[in-house]
Short mmCIF file of C-alpha atoms in Angstrom, two decimals:
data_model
loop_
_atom_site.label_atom_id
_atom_site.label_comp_id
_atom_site.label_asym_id
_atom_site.label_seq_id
_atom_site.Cartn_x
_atom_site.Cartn_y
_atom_site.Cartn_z
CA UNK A 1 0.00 0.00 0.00
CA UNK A 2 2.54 2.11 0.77
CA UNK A 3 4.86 1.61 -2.81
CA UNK A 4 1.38 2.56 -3.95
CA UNK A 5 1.07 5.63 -2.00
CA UNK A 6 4.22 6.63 -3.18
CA UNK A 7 3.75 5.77 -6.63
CA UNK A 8 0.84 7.98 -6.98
CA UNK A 9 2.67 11.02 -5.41
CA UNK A 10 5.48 10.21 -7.76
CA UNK A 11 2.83 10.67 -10.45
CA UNK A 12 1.37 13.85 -9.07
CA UNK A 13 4.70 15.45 -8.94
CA UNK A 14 5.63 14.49 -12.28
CA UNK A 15 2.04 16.07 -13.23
CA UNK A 16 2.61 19.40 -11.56
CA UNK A 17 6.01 19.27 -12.96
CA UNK A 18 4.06 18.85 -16.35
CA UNK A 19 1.60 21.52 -15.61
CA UNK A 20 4.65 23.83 -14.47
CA UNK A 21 6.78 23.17 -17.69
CA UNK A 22 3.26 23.45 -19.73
CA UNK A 23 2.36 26.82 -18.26
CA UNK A 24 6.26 28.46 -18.82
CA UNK A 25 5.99 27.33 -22.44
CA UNK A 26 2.79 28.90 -22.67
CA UNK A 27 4.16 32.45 -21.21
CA UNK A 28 7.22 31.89 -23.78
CA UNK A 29 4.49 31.85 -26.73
CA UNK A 30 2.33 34.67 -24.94
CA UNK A 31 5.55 36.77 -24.57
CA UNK A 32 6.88 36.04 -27.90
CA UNK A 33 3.67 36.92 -29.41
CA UNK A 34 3.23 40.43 -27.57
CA UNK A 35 6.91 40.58 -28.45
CA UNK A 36 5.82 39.76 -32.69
CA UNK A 37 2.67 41.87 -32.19
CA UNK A 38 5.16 45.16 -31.31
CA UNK A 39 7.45 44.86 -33.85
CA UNK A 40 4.05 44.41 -36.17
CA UNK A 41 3.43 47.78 -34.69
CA UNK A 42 6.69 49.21 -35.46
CA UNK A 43 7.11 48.50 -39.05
CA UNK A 44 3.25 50.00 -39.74
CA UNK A 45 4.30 52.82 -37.46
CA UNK A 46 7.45 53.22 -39.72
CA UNK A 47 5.62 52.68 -42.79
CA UNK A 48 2.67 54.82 -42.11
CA UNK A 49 4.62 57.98 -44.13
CA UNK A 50 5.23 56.12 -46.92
CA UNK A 51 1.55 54.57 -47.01
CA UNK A 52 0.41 58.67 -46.89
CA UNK A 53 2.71 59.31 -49.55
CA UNK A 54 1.36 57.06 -51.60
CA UNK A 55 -2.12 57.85 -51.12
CA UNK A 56 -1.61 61.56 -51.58
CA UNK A 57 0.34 60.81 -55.34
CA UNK A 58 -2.67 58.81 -56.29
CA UNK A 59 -4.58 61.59 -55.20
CA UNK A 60 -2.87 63.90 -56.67
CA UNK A 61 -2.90 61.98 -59.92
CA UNK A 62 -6.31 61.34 -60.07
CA UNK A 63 -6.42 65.16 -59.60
CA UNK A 64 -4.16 66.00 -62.25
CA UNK A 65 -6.49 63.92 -64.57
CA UNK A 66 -9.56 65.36 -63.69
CA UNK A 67 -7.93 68.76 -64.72
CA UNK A 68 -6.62 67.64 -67.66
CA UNK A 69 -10.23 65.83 -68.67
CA UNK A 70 -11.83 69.59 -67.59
CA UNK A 71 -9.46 71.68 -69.69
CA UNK A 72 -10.03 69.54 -72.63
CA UNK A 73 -13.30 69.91 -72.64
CA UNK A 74 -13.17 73.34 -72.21
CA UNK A 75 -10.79 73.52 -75.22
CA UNK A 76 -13.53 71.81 -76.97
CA UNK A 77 -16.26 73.86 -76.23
CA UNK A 78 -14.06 76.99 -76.38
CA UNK A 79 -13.78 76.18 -80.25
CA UNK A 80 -17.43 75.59 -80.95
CA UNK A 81 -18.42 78.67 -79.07
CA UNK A 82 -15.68 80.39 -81.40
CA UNK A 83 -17.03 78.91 -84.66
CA UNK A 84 -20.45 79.79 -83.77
CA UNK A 85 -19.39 82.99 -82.97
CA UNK A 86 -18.02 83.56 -86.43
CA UNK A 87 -20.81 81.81 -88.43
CA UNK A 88 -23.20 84.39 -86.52
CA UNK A 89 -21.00 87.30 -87.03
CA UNK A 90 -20.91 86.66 -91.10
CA UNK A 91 -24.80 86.51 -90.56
CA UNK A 92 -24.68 89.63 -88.29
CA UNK A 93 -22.33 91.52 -91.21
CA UNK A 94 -24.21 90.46 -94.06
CA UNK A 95 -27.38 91.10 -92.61
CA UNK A 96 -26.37 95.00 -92.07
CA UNK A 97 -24.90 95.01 -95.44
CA UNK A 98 -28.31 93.93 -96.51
CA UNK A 99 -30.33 96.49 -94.91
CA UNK A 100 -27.43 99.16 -95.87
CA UNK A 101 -28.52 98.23 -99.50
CA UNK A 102 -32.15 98.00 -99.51
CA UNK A 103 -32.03 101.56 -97.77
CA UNK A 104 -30.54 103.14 -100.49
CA UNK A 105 -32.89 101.22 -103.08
CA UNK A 106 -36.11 102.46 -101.23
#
């Protein structure tokens, strides 16, 4: 009875032994993942300009052509608006020349 008493608190040692070694290990992962989690951190922190810079030069591209799309079609209205402009002023000039000659005739 007794080699069995002692057997079994043999084998609950060894078992809190286990549990011991088991719960260290699992503060190693624990710390090494807070530890993996920082440096995570610390390369977004570092990286955080570079992510802003390229945001703002897509931004700033997009920008540029929206601009460029604008002042095209400004160019292209700019022209009709000149044409028609001219097609009315020959109407505009030969109407008075018109009514400058049927004056005299009446």
């Amino acid at each position: 009875m007794e080699n069995v008493l002692q057997r079994l608190l043999d084998a609950e040692l060894k078992a809190q032994e286990i549990v011991e070694n088991a719960k260290k290990e699992r503060d190693l992962l624990v710390d090494e993942a807070r530890e993996e989690v920082k440096r995570a951190e610390q390369r977004f922190e570092l990286r955080i300009p570079e992510i802003y810079s390229s945001f703002a030069d897509k931004a700033e591209q997009r920008a540029n052509a929206q601009i460029n799309e604008l002042e095209r079609r400004y160019q292209e209205r700019r022209q009709q608006l000149l044409e028609i402009s001219a097609q009315h002023q020959q109407q505009a000039a030969e109407a008075v020349l018109d009514l400058l000659l049927n004056i005299e005739s009446k």
